[in-house]
C-alpha cells in the first residue's frame, strides 16, 4: 500500500475530547449541562444501535440525555408533538430525529419541526438553506466530518478538483456545498452519471458516498488523490465501504479505512454541533442580537 491512511478514529477522539472540554466549561458557566434529545420512531434495529451509540457518546461528553422512543404505530402528529415540546424545552440544546422514519412518514415535514438553532443534524430546510448560502449554521455531521478528515491531510482544497459520488441530502449534497465553500472545484456524480470512472479519475479529492459496496476501483482514481470512503456495508466478511480499499490504496495518496474512517466522525461532529448550539443559545440570552449559531 502506498497511500497514507487517514485515521478517523484518532481525529474523532480529538473532536470528542474538545467537545467534552467545552461542555464542562459551559456547565461551569451556566450551572446546567447542555442537553441532547434523540427521537427514535419504530423498531429499525440499525437505527436503535446508532441512537444508542450517539446517546452514550453524548453522556460521556457530559450532555444531559433526553430520549424519546415512539412506537411504529404512533402517528406523524405524535412525532411532531414530541419535537414541538423539545423545541420549547430550554434544557434541550440539540434535537436529533433519527432517520429513516417508518414508511408513510413525511421526513421533511417532521424534520422541519426542529428549530434551526437546535438542528444538530443540519437537515432542516433552514439549515440547508444557510449552508447553500454559505452563512453560519449547524452543518450535517457526516459531511462536516469528511471535511475534517481532508483537513487532517493538509491538502489545500482551494482550487482542487473535488468529485463527490452521491447527491443525497444527508451526505453527498452537503459535502459538495462544504467543499465549494472551501473554494474547491466541485463535481457531483450520481446514479445517472454516464462514465463514472472518467469523472472520478479527474479528482484530486474523491468522496465516495454512493452506498454501493466496493463501487470505486483503482481505475476510478487519479494517482495521489485523497479518497474519503463514506460507505458502510455489513458483509459476511465484515464491514466494507464504497471503495475497494486494497487496490485503491496502491494508487491514491491518502485513503480512509472502513471501519475507522468517516464512521467515528459522524458522532464526534454531532457532539461538536450540540455544544455549538448550546453556546450560541446561551450567547443569545446574554446578548439577544447574537446570531442563531456560533459557527
Ligand atoms: P443514499 O442512498 O441516500 O444516496 C446515495 C447516492 O449515491 C444517490 O445520490 C445516488 O444518486 C448515488 N448513486 C447510487 N448509485 C450510484 C452509482 N452507481 N454511481 C454513482 N452514484 C450513485 O445514501 P446516503 O445516505 O448518502 O449514504 C451513502 C453511504 O454512506 C451509505 O453506504 C451509508 O451507509 C453511508 N453513510 C455513512 C455514514 C457514516 O457515519 N459513515 C453516515 C451516513 C451514511
mmCIF file of C-alpha atoms and ligand atoms in Angstrom:
data_model
loop_
_atom_site.group_PDB
_atom_site.id
_atom_site.type_symbol
_atom_site.label_atom_id
_atom_site.label_comp_id
_atom_site.label_asym_id
_atom_site.label_seq_id
_atom_site.Cartn_x
_atom_site.Cartn_y
_atom_site.Cartn_z
ATOM 1 C CA UNK A 1 0.000 0.000 0.000
ATOM 2 C CA UNK A 2 1.446 3.361 -0.995
ATOM 3 C CA UNK A 3 -1.379 5.659 0.184
ATOM 4 C CA UNK A 4 -1.251 7.226 3.619
ATOM 5 C CA UNK A 5 -4.077 6.259 5.942
ATOM 6 C CA UNK A 6 -6.382 8.949 7.366
ATOM 7 C CA UNK A 7 -7.164 7.823 10.895
ATOM 8 C CA UNK A 8 -10.787 8.810 11.570
ATOM 9 C CA UNK A 9 -10.753 7.181 14.989
ATOM 10 C CA UNK A 10 -7.935 9.443 16.171
ATOM 11 C CA UNK A 11 -9.427 12.611 14.644
ATOM 12 C CA UNK A 12 -12.843 11.785 16.120
ATOM 13 C CA UNK A 13 -11.325 11.174 19.545
ATOM 14 C CA UNK A 14 -9.720 14.617 19.482
ATOM 15 C CA UNK A 15 -13.037 16.206 18.491
ATOM 16 C CA UNK A 16 -14.866 14.328 21.268
ATOM 17 C CA UNK A 17 -12.357 15.458 23.868
ATOM 18 C CA UNK A 18 -12.649 19.038 22.656
ATOM 19 C CA UNK A 19 -16.462 18.824 22.853
ATOM 20 C CA UNK A 20 -16.234 17.419 26.396
ATOM 21 C CA UNK A 21 -13.966 20.316 27.429
ATOM 22 C CA UNK A 22 -16.463 22.818 26.036
ATOM 23 C CA UNK A 23 -19.354 21.037 27.762
ATOM 24 C CA UNK A 24 -17.504 21.248 31.096
ATOM 25 C CA UNK A 25 -16.802 24.955 30.587
ATOM 26 C CA UNK A 26 -20.433 25.590 29.586
ATOM 27 C CA UNK A 27 -21.710 23.733 32.640
ATOM 28 C CA UNK A 28 -19.431 25.722 34.923
ATOM 29 C CA UNK A 29 -20.527 28.972 33.295
ATOM 30 C CA UNK A 30 -24.285 28.378 33.253
ATOM 31 C CA UNK A 31 -24.755 25.949 36.143
ATOM 32 C CA UNK A 32 -26.570 23.496 33.862
ATOM 33 C CA UNK A 33 -25.200 20.911 31.428
ATOM 34 C CA UNK A 34 -26.393 21.204 27.803
ATOM 35 C CA UNK A 35 -28.883 18.577 26.642
ATOM 36 C CA UNK A 36 -29.141 16.430 23.534
ATOM 37 C CA UNK A 37 -32.560 14.996 22.646
ATOM 38 C CA UNK A 38 -32.765 11.949 20.400
ATOM 39 C CA UNK A 39 -36.086 10.894 18.880
ATOM 40 C CA UNK A 40 -36.440 7.388 17.512
ATOM 41 C CA UNK A 41 -39.593 6.150 15.774
ATOM 42 C CA UNK A 42 -40.322 2.458 15.229
ATOM 43 C CA UNK A 43 -38.050 -0.538 15.634
ATOM 44 C CA UNK A 44 -35.391 -0.406 12.930
ATOM 45 C CA UNK A 45 -32.532 -2.377 14.584
ATOM 46 C CA UNK A 46 -29.745 -0.401 12.863
ATOM 47 C CA UNK A 47 -31.320 2.896 13.972
ATOM 48 C CA UNK A 48 -31.576 1.600 17.528
ATOM 49 C CA UNK A 49 -27.846 0.825 17.502
ATOM 50 C CA UNK A 50 -26.952 4.249 16.040
ATOM 51 C CA UNK A 51 -29.099 6.111 18.573
ATOM 52 C CA UNK A 52 -27.666 4.108 21.471
ATOM 53 C CA UNK A 53 -24.126 4.995 20.330
ATOM 54 C CA UNK A 54 -24.986 8.675 19.973
ATOM 55 C CA UNK A 55 -26.594 8.788 23.424
ATOM 56 C CA UNK A 56 -23.673 7.028 25.035
ATOM 57 C CA UNK A 57 -21.125 9.356 23.423
ATOM 58 C CA UNK A 58 -23.180 12.394 24.426
ATOM 59 C CA UNK A 59 -23.431 11.230 28.030
ATOM 60 C CA UNK A 60 -19.691 10.530 28.134
ATOM 61 C CA UNK A 61 -19.049 14.093 26.939
ATOM 62 C CA UNK A 62 -21.252 15.466 29.734
ATOM 63 C CA UNK A 63 -24.509 16.236 27.898
ATOM 64 C CA UNK A 64 -27.857 15.512 29.559
ATOM 65 C CA UNK A 65 -29.651 12.733 27.689
ATOM 66 C CA UNK A 66 -33.280 13.323 26.620
ATOM 67 C CA UNK A 67 -34.501 10.318 24.695
ATOM 68 C CA UNK A 68 -37.924 9.582 23.200
ATOM 69 C CA UNK A 69 -38.719 6.259 21.571
ATOM 70 C CA UNK A 70 -42.078 6.243 19.815
ATOM 71 C CA UNK A 71 -43.609 3.004 18.590
ATOM 72 C CA UNK A 72 -44.066 2.298 14.887
ATOM 73 C CA UNK A 73 -47.816 2.668 15.411
ATOM 74 C CA UNK A 74 -47.508 6.279 16.532
ATOM 75 C CA UNK A 75 -48.813 8.915 14.143
ATOM 76 C CA UNK A 76 -46.847 11.719 12.440
ATOM 77 C CA UNK A 77 -48.797 14.056 14.727
ATOM 78 C CA UNK A 78 -47.388 12.244 17.787
ATOM 79 C CA UNK A 79 -43.838 12.694 16.483
ATOM 80 C CA UNK A 80 -44.481 16.349 15.667
ATOM 81 C CA UNK A 81 -45.839 16.920 19.183
ATOM 82 C CA UNK A 82 -42.683 15.449 20.766
ATOM 83 C CA UNK A 83 -40.479 17.603 18.534
ATOM 84 C CA UNK A 84 -42.529 20.713 19.349
ATOM 85 C CA UNK A 85 -42.168 20.059 23.086
ATOM 86 C CA UNK A 86 -38.412 19.618 22.740
ATOM 87 C CA UNK A 87 -38.240 22.798 20.657
ATOM 88 C CA UNK A 88 -39.709 24.704 23.615
ATOM 89 C CA UNK A 89 -37.634 22.982 26.295
ATOM 90 C CA UNK A 90 -34.775 25.269 27.339
ATOM 91 C CA UNK A 91 -32.813 22.358 28.810
ATOM 92 C CA UNK A 92 -32.531 20.859 25.306
ATOM 93 C CA UNK A 93 -29.737 22.381 23.207
ATOM 94 C CA UNK A 94 -29.951 19.998 20.281
ATOM 95 C CA UNK A 95 -32.603 17.715 18.756
ATOM 96 C CA UNK A 96 -31.920 14.744 16.509
ATOM 97 C CA UNK A 97 -34.704 12.865 14.704
ATOM 98 C CA UNK A 98 -33.183 9.527 13.740
ATOM 99 C CA UNK A 99 -33.692 8.601 10.091
ATOM 100 C CA UNK A 100 -35.041 6.710 8.274
ATOM 101 C CA UNK A 101 -38.576 7.096 9.595
ATOM 102 C CA UNK A 102 -41.069 4.257 9.105
ATOM 103 C CA UNK A 103 -42.859 4.161 5.742
ATOM 104 C CA UNK A 104 -45.586 6.752 5.355
ATOM 105 C CA UNK A 105 -43.970 9.455 7.492
ATOM 106 C CA UNK A 106 -43.158 12.793 5.842
ATOM 107 C CA UNK A 107 -39.478 13.126 6.707
ATOM 108 C CA UNK A 108 -39.096 16.707 5.504
ATOM 109 C CA UNK A 109 -42.240 17.922 7.216
ATOM 110 C CA UNK A 110 -41.246 16.354 10.536
ATOM 111 C CA UNK A 111 -37.579 17.383 10.458
ATOM 112 C CA UNK A 112 -38.739 20.951 9.940
ATOM 113 C CA UNK A 113 -40.412 20.888 13.386
ATOM 114 C CA UNK A 114 -36.866 21.165 14.744
ATOM 115 C CA UNK A 115 -35.833 24.811 15.162
ATOM 116 C CA UNK A 116 -32.763 25.732 13.125
ATOM 117 C CA UNK A 117 -30.944 26.736 16.323
ATOM 118 C CA UNK A 118 -31.366 23.178 17.711
ATOM 119 C CA UNK A 119 -30.878 21.330 14.398
ATOM 120 C CA UNK A 120 -27.694 19.464 15.325
ATOM 121 C CA UNK A 121 -28.063 17.115 12.329
ATOM 122 C CA UNK A 122 -28.193 20.119 9.990
ATOM 123 C CA UNK A 123 -31.042 18.610 7.980
ATOM 124 C CA UNK A 124 -33.859 21.153 8.274
ATOM 125 C CA UNK A 125 -34.773 23.263 5.280
ATOM 126 C CA UNK A 126 -33.492 26.272 7.202
ATOM 127 C CA UNK A 127 -30.083 24.741 7.965
ATOM 128 C CA UNK A 128 -29.646 23.519 4.397
ATOM 129 C CA UNK A 129 -30.575 26.988 3.150
ATOM 130 C CA UNK A 130 -27.913 28.550 5.374
ATOM 131 C CA UNK A 131 -25.394 26.033 4.039
ATOM 132 C CA UNK A 132 -26.345 26.753 0.419
ATOM 133 C CA UNK A 133 -25.935 30.474 1.052
ATOM 134 C CA UNK A 134 -22.604 29.985 2.814
ATOM 135 C CA UNK A 135 -23.970 31.519 6.004
ATOM 136 C CA UNK A 136 -23.059 30.286 9.511
ATOM 137 C CA UNK A 137 -25.113 27.369 10.777
ATOM 138 C CA UNK A 138 -25.100 23.790 12.004
ATOM 139 C CA UNK A 139 -23.742 21.514 9.289
ATOM 140 C CA UNK A 140 -24.742 17.874 8.565
ATOM 141 C CA UNK A 141 -22.472 15.732 10.719
ATOM 142 C CA UNK A 142 -21.110 13.201 8.227
ATOM 143 C CA UNK A 143 -20.361 15.828 5.572
ATOM 144 C CA UNK A 144 -18.628 18.032 8.137
ATOM 145 C CA UNK A 145 -16.622 15.001 9.282
ATOM 146 C CA UNK A 146 -15.477 14.410 5.694
ATOM 147 C CA UNK A 147 -14.021 17.930 5.600
ATOM 148 C CA UNK A 148 -12.321 17.367 8.970
ATOM 149 C CA UNK A 149 -10.615 14.284 7.545
ATOM 150 C CA UNK A 150 -9.469 16.154 4.441
ATOM 151 C CA UNK A 151 -8.079 18.900 6.658
ATOM 152 C CA UNK A 152 -6.139 16.241 8.510
ATOM 153 C CA UNK A 153 -4.152 15.528 5.338
ATOM 154 C CA UNK A 154 -3.039 19.138 4.999
ATOM 155 C CA UNK A 155 -4.201 19.167 1.347
ATOM 156 C CA UNK A 156 -5.048 22.623 0.048
ATOM 157 C CA UNK A 157 -8.696 22.371 -1.014
ATOM 158 C CA UNK A 158 -8.700 25.741 -2.726
ATOM 159 C CA UNK A 159 -8.846 25.125 -6.471
ATOM 160 C CA UNK A 160 -8.609 21.339 -6.001
ATOM 161 C CA UNK A 161 -10.772 19.186 -8.280
ATOM 162 C CA UNK A 162 -13.244 17.516 -5.894
ATOM 163 C CA UNK A 163 -15.653 14.817 -7.065
ATOM 164 C CA UNK A 164 -18.449 13.613 -4.803
ATOM 165 C CA UNK A 165 -20.090 10.354 -5.792
ATOM 166 C CA UNK A 166 -23.644 10.654 -4.450
ATOM 167 C CA UNK A 167 -26.049 13.579 -4.094
ATOM 168 C CA UNK A 168 -28.094 12.673 -1.011
ATOM 169 C CA UNK A 169 -29.382 15.373 1.339
ATOM 170 C CA UNK A 170 -27.618 13.621 4.187
ATOM 171 C CA UNK A 171 -24.096 13.262 2.762
ATOM 172 C CA UNK A 172 -23.300 13.976 -0.890
ATOM 173 C CA UNK A 173 -25.040 17.290 -1.357
ATOM 174 C CA UNK A 174 -23.852 18.943 1.872
ATOM 175 C CA UNK A 175 -20.314 17.609 1.303
ATOM 176 C CA UNK A 176 -20.377 19.305 -2.118
ATOM 177 C CA UNK A 177 -21.570 22.582 -0.545
ATOM 178 C CA UNK A 178 -18.860 22.448 2.107
ATOM 179 C CA UNK A 179 -16.156 21.797 -0.492
ATOM 180 C CA UNK A 180 -17.483 24.648 -2.602
ATOM 181 C CA UNK A 181 -17.285 26.869 0.467
ATOM 182 C CA UNK A 182 -13.605 25.914 0.653
ATOM 183 C CA UNK A 183 -13.179 27.003 -2.977
ATOM 184 C CA UNK A 184 -12.711 23.522 -4.415
ATOM 185 C CA UNK A 185 -13.880 22.959 -7.985
ATOM 186 C CA UNK A 186 -16.762 20.620 -7.317
ATOM 187 C CA UNK A 187 -18.365 17.928 -9.459
ATOM 188 C CA UNK A 188 -21.242 15.784 -8.191
ATOM 189 C CA UNK A 189 -21.594 12.345 -9.766
ATOM 190 C CA UNK A 190 -24.703 10.264 -9.158
ATOM 191 C CA UNK A 191 -26.642 7.241 -10.335
ATOM 192 C CA UNK A 192 -27.270 8.768 -13.785
ATOM 193 C CA UNK A 193 -23.663 9.794 -14.402
ATOM 194 C CA UNK A 194 -22.623 8.234 -17.710
ATOM 195 C CA UNK A 195 -18.969 7.335 -17.268
ATOM 196 C CA UNK A 196 -18.204 7.408 -13.558
ATOM 197 C CA UNK A 197 -14.540 6.387 -13.854
ATOM 198 C CA UNK A 198 -13.895 9.129 -16.406
ATOM 199 C CA UNK A 199 -15.328 11.714 -13.980
ATOM 200 C CA UNK A 200 -13.675 10.420 -10.808
ATOM 201 C CA UNK A 201 -10.259 9.970 -12.446
ATOM 202 C CA UNK A 202 -10.017 13.783 -12.633
ATOM 203 C CA UNK A 203 -10.443 14.157 -8.856
ATOM 204 C CA UNK A 204 -7.695 15.409 -6.568
ATOM 205 C CA UNK A 205 -10.234 14.738 -3.813
ATOM 206 C CA UNK A 206 -12.763 11.931 -4.172
ATOM 207 C CA UNK A 207 -15.678 11.439 -1.779
ATOM 208 C CA UNK A 208 -17.384 8.071 -2.245
ATOM 209 C CA UNK A 209 -20.943 8.214 -0.902
ATOM 210 C CA UNK A 210 -22.983 6.110 -3.309
ATOM 211 C CA UNK A 211 -23.989 3.435 -0.834
ATOM 212 C CA UNK A 212 -22.761 0.671 -3.191
ATOM 213 C CA UNK A 213 -20.234 -1.798 -1.765
ATOM 214 C CA UNK A 214 -16.801 -1.637 -3.428
ATOM 215 C CA UNK A 215 -18.021 0.519 -6.344
ATOM 216 C CA UNK A 216 -14.796 2.534 -6.573
ATOM 217 C CA UNK A 217 -11.830 0.652 -8.053
ATOM 218 C CA UNK A 218 -8.238 1.608 -8.789
ATOM 219 C CA UNK A 219 -9.384 2.607 -12.284
ATOM 220 C CA UNK A 220 -11.518 5.374 -10.758
ATOM 221 C CA UNK A 221 -8.577 7.053 -9.016
ATOM 222 C CA UNK A 222 -6.188 9.784 -10.087
ATOM 223 C CA UNK A 223 -2.716 8.859 -8.766
ATOM 224 C CA UNK A 224 -2.043 10.678 -5.498
ATOM 225 C CA UNK A 225 -5.702 11.638 -4.868
ATOM 226 C CA UNK A 226 -7.226 11.840 -1.397
ATOM 227 C CA UNK A 227 -10.062 9.312 -1.178
ATOM 228 C CA UNK A 228 -12.706 9.520 1.540
ATOM 229 C CA UNK A 229 -14.942 6.460 1.791
ATOM 230 C CA UNK A 230 -18.307 7.286 3.369
ATOM 231 C CA UNK A 231 -19.943 3.940 2.575
ATOM 232 C CA UNK A 232 -20.577 1.372 5.289
ATOM 233 C CA UNK A 233 -21.819 -2.092 4.383
ATOM 234 C CA UNK A 234 -22.062 -5.146 6.574
ATOM 235 C CA UNK A 235 -20.973 -8.287 4.683
ATOM 236 C CA UNK A 236 -20.210 -11.868 5.667
ATOM 237 C CA UNK A 237 -16.529 -10.954 5.805
ATOM 238 C CA UNK A 238 -17.006 -7.791 7.875
ATOM 239 C CA UNK A 239 -17.579 -4.107 7.158
ATOM 240 C CA UNK A 240 -16.693 -2.756 3.725
ATOM 241 C CA UNK A 241 -17.037 0.678 2.175
ATOM 242 C CA UNK A 242 -17.844 2.029 -1.277
ATOM 243 C CA UNK A 243 -14.115 1.820 -2.091
ATOM 244 C CA UNK A 244 -12.028 -1.274 -2.873
ATOM 245 C CA UNK A 245 -9.534 -0.324 -0.249
ATOM 246 C CA UNK A 246 -6.686 -2.707 -1.094
ATOM 247 C CA UNK A 247 -6.402 -1.739 -4.774
ATOM 248 C CA UNK A 248 -7.254 1.950 -4.338
ATOM 249 C CA UNK A 249 -4.579 2.288 -1.637
ATOM 250 C CA UNK A 250 -1.984 1.375 -4.303
ATOM 251 C CA UNK A 251 -2.904 4.397 -6.426
ATOM 252 C CA UNK A 252 -4.255 7.062 -4.053
ATOM 253 C CA UNK A 253 -2.144 9.427 -1.979
ATOM 254 C CA UNK A 254 -4.488 9.299 1.012
ATOM 255 C CA UNK A 255 -7.332 6.964 1.871
ATOM 256 C CA UNK A 256 -9.748 6.375 4.760
ATOM 257 C CA UNK A 257 -10.272 2.843 6.066
ATOM 258 C CA UNK A 258 -13.653 1.221 6.763
ATOM 259 C CA UNK A 259 -14.162 0.888 9.667
ATOM 260 C CA UNK A 260 -12.162 3.651 11.351
ATOM 261 C CA UNK A 261 -12.554 6.393 8.756
ATOM 262 C CA UNK A 262 -15.676 8.519 8.341
ATOM 263 C CA UNK A 263 -17.789 6.367 10.700
ATOM 264 C CA UNK A 264 -16.458 7.711 14.025
ATOM 265 C CA UNK A 265 -16.557 11.291 12.696
ATOM 266 C CA UNK A 266 -20.356 11.447 12.468
ATOM 267 C CA UNK A 267 -20.866 11.078 16.225
ATOM 268 C CA UNK A 268 -17.933 13.347 17.040
ATOM 269 C CA UNK A 269 -19.407 16.057 14.830
ATOM 270 C CA UNK A 270 -22.810 15.604 16.470
ATOM 271 C CA UNK A 271 -21.227 16.394 19.848
ATOM 272 C CA UNK A 272 -19.441 19.410 18.368
ATOM 273 C CA UNK A 273 -22.696 20.673 16.835
ATOM 274 C CA UNK A 274 -24.605 20.225 20.091
ATOM 275 C CA UNK A 275 -22.155 22.193 22.206
ATOM 276 C CA UNK A 276 -22.032 24.812 19.442
ATOM 277 C CA UNK A 277 -25.852 25.088 19.604
ATOM 278 C CA UNK A 278 -25.754 25.345 23.408
ATOM 279 C CA UNK A 279 -23.097 28.055 23.354
ATOM 280 C CA UNK A 280 -24.985 30.035 20.717
ATOM 281 C CA UNK A 281 -28.266 29.759 22.672
ATOM 282 C CA UNK A 282 -26.517 30.938 25.808
ATOM 283 C CA UNK A 283 -24.905 33.821 23.923
ATOM 284 C CA UNK A 284 -28.393 34.922 22.808
ATOM 285 C CA UNK A 285 -29.623 35.030 26.412
ATOM 286 C CA UNK A 286 -26.660 37.237 27.302
ATOM 287 C CA UNK A 287 -26.727 39.238 24.068
ATOM 288 C CA UNK A 288 -30.156 38.853 22.377
ATOM 289 C CA UNK A 289 -28.961 40.037 18.938
ATOM 290 C CA UNK A 290 -26.316 37.284 18.665
ATOM 291 C CA UNK A 291 -26.633 35.047 15.554
ATOM 292 C CA UNK A 292 -28.513 31.755 15.944
ATOM 293 C CA UNK A 293 -25.376 29.616 15.675
ATOM 294 C CA UNK A 294 -21.841 30.114 16.813
ATOM 295 C CA UNK A 295 -20.116 28.629 13.757
HETATM 296 P P1 LIG B 1 -28.368 7.439 -0.413
HETATM 297 O O1 LIG B 1 -28.810 6.104 -0.890
HETATM 298 O O2 LIG B 1 -29.358 8.390 0.147
HETATM 299 O O3 LIG B 1 -27.649 8.197 -1.637
HETATM 300 C C1 LIG B 1 -26.784 7.531 -2.499
HETATM 301 C C2 LIG B 1 -26.371 8.453 -3.633
HETATM 302 O O4 LIG B 1 -25.476 7.759 -4.474
HETATM 303 C C3 LIG B 1 -27.523 8.911 -4.502
HETATM 304 O O5 LIG B 1 -27.439 10.312 -4.684
HETATM 305 C C4 LIG B 1 -27.313 8.200 -5.843
HETATM 306 O O6 LIG B 1 -27.636 9.015 -6.962
HETATM 307 C C5 LIG B 1 -25.834 7.904 -5.834
HETATM 308 N N1 LIG B 1 -25.531 6.663 -6.537
HETATM 309 C C6 LIG B 1 -26.156 5.473 -6.421
HETATM 310 N N2 LIG B 1 -25.608 4.590 -7.271
HETATM 311 C C7 LIG B 1 -24.600 5.218 -7.915
HETATM 312 C C8 LIG B 1 -23.674 4.819 -8.909
HETATM 313 N N3 LIG B 1 -23.662 3.574 -9.395
HETATM 314 N N4 LIG B 1 -22.794 5.713 -9.346
HETATM 315 C C9 LIG B 1 -22.789 6.971 -8.860
HETATM 316 N N5 LIG B 1 -23.648 7.411 -7.904
HETATM 317 C C10 LIG B 1 -24.545 6.533 -7.455
HETATM 318 O O7 LIG B 1 -27.182 7.170 0.600
HETATM 319 P P2 LIG B 1 -26.527 8.123 1.738
HETATM 320 O O8 LIG B 1 -27.454 8.275 2.867
HETATM 321 O O9 LIG B 1 -25.953 9.337 1.091
HETATM 322 O O10 LIG B 1 -25.338 7.164 2.203
HETATM 323 C C11 LIG B 1 -24.311 6.765 1.324
HETATM 324 C C12 LIG B 1 -23.443 5.738 2.016
HETATM 325 O O11 LIG B 1 -22.853 6.335 3.146
HETATM 326 C C13 LIG B 1 -24.186 4.519 2.545
HETATM 327 O O12 LIG B 1 -23.336 3.390 2.419
HETATM 328 C C14 LIG B 1 -24.391 4.830 4.016
HETATM 329 O O13 LIG B 1 -24.472 3.667 4.812
HETATM 330 C C15 LIG B 1 -23.139 5.596 4.316
HETATM 331 N N6 LIG B 1 -23.268 6.532 5.431
HETATM 332 C C16 LIG B 1 -22.283 6.532 6.352
HETATM 333 C C17 LIG B 1 -22.320 7.407 7.402
HETATM 334 C C18 LIG B 1 -21.215 7.394 8.380
HETATM 335 O O14 LIG B 1 -21.371 7.836 9.508
HETATM 336 N N7 LIG B 1 -20.045 6.937 7.975
HETATM 337 C C19 LIG B 1 -23.376 8.300 7.556
HETATM 338 C C20 LIG B 1 -24.359 8.315 6.569
HETATM 339 C C21 LIG B 1 -24.291 7.427 5.504
#
